[in-house]
mmCIF file of N, CA and C in Angstrom:
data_model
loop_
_atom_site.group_PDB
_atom_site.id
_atom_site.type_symbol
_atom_site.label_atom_id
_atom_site.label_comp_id
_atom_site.label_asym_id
_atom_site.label_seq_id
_atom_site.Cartn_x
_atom_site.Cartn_y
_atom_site.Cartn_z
ATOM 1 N N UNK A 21 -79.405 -22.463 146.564
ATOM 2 C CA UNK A 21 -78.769 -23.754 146.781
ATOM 3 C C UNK A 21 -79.842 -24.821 146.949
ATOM 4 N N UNK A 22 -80.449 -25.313 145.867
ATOM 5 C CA UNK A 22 -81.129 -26.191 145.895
ATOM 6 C C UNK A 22 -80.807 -27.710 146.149
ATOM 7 N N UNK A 23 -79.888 -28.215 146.866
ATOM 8 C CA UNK A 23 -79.351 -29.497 146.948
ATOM 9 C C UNK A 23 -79.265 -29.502 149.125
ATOM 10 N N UNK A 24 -79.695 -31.346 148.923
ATOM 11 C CA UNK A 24 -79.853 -31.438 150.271
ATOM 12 C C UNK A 24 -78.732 -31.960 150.865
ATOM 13 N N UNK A 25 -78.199 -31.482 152.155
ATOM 14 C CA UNK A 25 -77.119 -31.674 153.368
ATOM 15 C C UNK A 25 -77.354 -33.386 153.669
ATOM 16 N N UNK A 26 -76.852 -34.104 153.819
ATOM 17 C CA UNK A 26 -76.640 -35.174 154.354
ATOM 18 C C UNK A 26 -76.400 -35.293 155.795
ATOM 19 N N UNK A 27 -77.454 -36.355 156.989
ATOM 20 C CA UNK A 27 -77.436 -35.610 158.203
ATOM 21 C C UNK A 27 -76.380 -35.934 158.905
ATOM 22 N N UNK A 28 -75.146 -36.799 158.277
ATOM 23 C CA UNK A 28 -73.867 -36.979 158.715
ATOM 24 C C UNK A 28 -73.182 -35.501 158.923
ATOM 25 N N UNK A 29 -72.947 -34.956 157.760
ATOM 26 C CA UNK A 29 -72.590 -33.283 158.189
ATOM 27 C C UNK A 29 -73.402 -32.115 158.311
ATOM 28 N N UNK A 30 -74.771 -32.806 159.033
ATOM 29 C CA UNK A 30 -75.451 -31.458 160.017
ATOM 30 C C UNK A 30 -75.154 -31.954 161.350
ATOM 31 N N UNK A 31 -74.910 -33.296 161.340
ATOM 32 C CA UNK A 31 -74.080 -33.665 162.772
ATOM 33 C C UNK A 31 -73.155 -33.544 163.121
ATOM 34 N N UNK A 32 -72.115 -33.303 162.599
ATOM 35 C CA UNK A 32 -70.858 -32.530 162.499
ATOM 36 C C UNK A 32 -70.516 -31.143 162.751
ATOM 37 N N UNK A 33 -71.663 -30.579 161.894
ATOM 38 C CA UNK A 33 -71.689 -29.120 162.032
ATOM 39 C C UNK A 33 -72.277 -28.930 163.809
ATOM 40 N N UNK A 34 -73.171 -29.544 164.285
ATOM 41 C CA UNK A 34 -73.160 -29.371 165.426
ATOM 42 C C UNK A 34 -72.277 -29.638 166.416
ATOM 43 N N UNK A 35 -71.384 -30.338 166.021
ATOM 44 C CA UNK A 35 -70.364 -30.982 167.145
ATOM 45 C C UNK A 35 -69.412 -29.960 166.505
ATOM 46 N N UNK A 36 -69.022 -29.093 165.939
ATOM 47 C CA UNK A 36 -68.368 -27.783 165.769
ATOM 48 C C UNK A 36 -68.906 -26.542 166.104
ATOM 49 N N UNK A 37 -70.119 -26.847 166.540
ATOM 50 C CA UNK A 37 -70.865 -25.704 166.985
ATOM 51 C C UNK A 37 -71.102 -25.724 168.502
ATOM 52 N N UNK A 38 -71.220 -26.807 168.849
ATOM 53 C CA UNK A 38 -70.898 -27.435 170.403
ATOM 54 C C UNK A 38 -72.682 -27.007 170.817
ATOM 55 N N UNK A 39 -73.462 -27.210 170.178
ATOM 56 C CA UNK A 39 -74.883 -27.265 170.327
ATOM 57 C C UNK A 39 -75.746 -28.134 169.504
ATOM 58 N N UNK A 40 -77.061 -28.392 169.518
ATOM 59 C CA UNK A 40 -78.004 -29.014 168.454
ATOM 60 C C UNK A 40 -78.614 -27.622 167.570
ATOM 61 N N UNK A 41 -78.622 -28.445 166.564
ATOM 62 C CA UNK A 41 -79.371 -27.196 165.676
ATOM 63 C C UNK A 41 -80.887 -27.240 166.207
ATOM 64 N N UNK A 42 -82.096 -26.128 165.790
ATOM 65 C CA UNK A 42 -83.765 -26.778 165.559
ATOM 66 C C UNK A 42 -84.283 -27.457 165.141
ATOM 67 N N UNK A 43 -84.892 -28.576 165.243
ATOM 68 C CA UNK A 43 -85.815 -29.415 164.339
ATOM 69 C C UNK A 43 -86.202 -28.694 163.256
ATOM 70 N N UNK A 44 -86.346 -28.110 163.184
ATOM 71 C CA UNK A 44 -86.947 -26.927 161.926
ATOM 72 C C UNK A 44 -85.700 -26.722 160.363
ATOM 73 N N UNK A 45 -84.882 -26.183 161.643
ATOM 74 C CA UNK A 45 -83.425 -25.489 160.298
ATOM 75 C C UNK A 45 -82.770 -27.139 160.384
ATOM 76 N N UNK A 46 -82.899 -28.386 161.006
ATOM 77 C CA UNK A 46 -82.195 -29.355 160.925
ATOM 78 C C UNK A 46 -82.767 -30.222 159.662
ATOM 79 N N UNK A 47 -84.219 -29.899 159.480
ATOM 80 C CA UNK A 47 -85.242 -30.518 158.173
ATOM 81 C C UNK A 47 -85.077 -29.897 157.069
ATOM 82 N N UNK A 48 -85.068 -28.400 157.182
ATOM 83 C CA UNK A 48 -84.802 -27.656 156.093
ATOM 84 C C UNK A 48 -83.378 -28.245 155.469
ATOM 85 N N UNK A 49 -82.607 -27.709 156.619
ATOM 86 C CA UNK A 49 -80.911 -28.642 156.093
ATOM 87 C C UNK A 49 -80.699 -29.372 154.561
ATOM 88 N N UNK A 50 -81.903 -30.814 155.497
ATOM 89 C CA UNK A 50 -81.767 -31.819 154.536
ATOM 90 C C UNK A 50 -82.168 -32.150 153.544
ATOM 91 N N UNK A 51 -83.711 -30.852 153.128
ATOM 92 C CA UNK A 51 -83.683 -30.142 152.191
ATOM 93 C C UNK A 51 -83.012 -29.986 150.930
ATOM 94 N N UNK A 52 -82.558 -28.737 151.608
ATOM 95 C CA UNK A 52 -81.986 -27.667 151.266
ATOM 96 C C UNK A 52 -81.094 -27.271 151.464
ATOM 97 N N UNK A 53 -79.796 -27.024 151.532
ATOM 98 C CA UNK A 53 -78.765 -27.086 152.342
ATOM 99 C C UNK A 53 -78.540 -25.427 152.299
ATOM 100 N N UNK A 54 -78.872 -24.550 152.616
ATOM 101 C CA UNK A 54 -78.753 -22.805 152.373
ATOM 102 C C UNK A 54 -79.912 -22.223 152.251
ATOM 103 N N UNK A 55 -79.379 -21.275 151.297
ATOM 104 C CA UNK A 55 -80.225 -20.594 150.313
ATOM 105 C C UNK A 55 -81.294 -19.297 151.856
ATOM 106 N N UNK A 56 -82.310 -18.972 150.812
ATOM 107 C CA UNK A 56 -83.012 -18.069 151.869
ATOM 108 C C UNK A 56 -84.417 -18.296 152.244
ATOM 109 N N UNK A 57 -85.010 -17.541 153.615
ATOM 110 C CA UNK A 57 -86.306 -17.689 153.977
ATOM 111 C C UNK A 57 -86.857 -16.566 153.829
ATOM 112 N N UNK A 58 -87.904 -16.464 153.541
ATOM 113 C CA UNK A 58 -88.561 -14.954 153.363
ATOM 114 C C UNK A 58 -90.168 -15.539 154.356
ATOM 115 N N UNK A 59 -90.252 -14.424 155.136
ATOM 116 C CA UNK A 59 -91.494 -14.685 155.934
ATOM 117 C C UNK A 59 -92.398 -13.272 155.332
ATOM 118 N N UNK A 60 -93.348 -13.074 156.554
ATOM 119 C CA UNK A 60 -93.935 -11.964 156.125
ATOM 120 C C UNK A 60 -93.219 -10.453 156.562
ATOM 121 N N UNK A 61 -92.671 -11.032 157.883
ATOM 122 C CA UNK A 61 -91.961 -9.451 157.878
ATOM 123 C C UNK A 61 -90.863 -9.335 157.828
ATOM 124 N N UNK A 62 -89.668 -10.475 157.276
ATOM 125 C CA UNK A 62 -88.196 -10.506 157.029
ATOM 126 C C UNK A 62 -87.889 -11.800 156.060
ATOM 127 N N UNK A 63 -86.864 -11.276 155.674
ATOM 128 C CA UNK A 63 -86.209 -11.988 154.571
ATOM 129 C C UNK A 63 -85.085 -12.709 155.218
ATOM 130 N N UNK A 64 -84.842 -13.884 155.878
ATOM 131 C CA UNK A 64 -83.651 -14.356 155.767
ATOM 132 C C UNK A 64 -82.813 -15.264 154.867
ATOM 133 N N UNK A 65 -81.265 -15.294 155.573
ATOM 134 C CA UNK A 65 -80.027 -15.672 154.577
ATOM 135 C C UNK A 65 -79.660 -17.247 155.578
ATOM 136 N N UNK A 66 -79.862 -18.188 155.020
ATOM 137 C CA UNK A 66 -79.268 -19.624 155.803
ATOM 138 C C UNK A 66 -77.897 -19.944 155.461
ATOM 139 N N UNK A 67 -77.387 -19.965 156.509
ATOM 140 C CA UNK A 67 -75.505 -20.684 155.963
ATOM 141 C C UNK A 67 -75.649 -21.810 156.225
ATOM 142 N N UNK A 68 -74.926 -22.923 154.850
ATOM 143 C CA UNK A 68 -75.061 -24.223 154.876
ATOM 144 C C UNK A 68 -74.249 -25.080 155.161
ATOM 145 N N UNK A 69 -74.481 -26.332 155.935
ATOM 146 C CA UNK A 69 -73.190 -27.347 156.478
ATOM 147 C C UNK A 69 -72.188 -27.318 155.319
ATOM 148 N N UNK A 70 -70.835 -27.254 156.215
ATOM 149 C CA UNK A 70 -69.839 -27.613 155.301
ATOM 150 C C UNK A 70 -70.188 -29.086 154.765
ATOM 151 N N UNK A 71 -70.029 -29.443 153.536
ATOM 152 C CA UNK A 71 -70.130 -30.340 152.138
ATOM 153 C C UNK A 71 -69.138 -30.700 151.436
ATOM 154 N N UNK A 72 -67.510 -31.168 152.039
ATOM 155 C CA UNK A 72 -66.617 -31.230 151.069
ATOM 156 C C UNK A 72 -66.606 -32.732 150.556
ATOM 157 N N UNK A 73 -68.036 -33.382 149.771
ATOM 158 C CA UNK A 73 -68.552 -34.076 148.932
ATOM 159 C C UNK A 73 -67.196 -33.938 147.824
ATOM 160 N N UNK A 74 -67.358 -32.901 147.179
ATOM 161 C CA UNK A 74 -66.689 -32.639 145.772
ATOM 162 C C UNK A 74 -66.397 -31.250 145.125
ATOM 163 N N UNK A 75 -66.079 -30.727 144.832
ATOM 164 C CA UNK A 75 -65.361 -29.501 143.966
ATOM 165 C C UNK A 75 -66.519 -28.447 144.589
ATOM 166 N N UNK A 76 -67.443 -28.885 143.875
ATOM 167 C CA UNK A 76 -69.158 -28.248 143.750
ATOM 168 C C UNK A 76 -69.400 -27.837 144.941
ATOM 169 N N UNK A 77 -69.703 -28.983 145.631
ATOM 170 C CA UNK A 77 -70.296 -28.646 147.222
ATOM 171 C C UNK A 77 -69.340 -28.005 148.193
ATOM 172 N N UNK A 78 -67.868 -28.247 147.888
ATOM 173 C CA UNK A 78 -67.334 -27.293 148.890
ATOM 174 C C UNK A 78 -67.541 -25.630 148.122
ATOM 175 N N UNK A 79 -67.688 -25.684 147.050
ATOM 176 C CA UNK A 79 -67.639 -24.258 146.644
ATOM 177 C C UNK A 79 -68.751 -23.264 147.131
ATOM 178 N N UNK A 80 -70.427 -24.320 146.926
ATOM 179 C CA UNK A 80 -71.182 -23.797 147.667
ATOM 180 C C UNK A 80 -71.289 -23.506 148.774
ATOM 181 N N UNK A 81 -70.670 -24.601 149.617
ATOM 182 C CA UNK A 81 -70.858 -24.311 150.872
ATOM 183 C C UNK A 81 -69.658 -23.772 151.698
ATOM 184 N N UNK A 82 -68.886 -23.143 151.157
ATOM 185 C CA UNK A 82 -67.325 -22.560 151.587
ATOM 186 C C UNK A 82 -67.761 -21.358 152.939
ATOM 187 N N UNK A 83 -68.954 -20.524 152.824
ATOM 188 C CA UNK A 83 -69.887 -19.720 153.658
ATOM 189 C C UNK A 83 -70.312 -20.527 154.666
ATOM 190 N N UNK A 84 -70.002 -21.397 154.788
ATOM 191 C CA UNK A 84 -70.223 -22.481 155.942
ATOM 192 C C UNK A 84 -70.792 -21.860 157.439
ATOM 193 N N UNK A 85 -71.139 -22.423 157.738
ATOM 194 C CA UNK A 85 -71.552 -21.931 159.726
ATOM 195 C C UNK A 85 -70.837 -22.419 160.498
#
């Protein structure tokens, strides 16, 4: 998922999450909105702000957090 979150709905997503995200996964976000991290000793999977932008973005982001 190469397309970036808009920080209107990573602010959202937190006020459904009833916390702040990290400075870290909140930059990536806006990024990137998903997709995965691979370090040296694990591979992770990011779930991306809900996006119901348009057809597209809710489809990607239907895996929502």
């Amino acid at each position: 998922m190469a397309y970036p979150a808009a920080e209107s709905l990573i602010r959202e997503a937190e006020t459904r999450l009833g916390r702040s995200l990290p400075v870290a996964l909140r930059n990536r976000l806006i990024k990137n909105n998903g997709g995965s991290v691979r370090t040296a000793d694990d591979d992770w999977e990011l779930f991306p702000v809900w996006d119901p932008t348009d057809r597209g973005t809710m489809r990607k982001t239907a895996c929502h957090m």
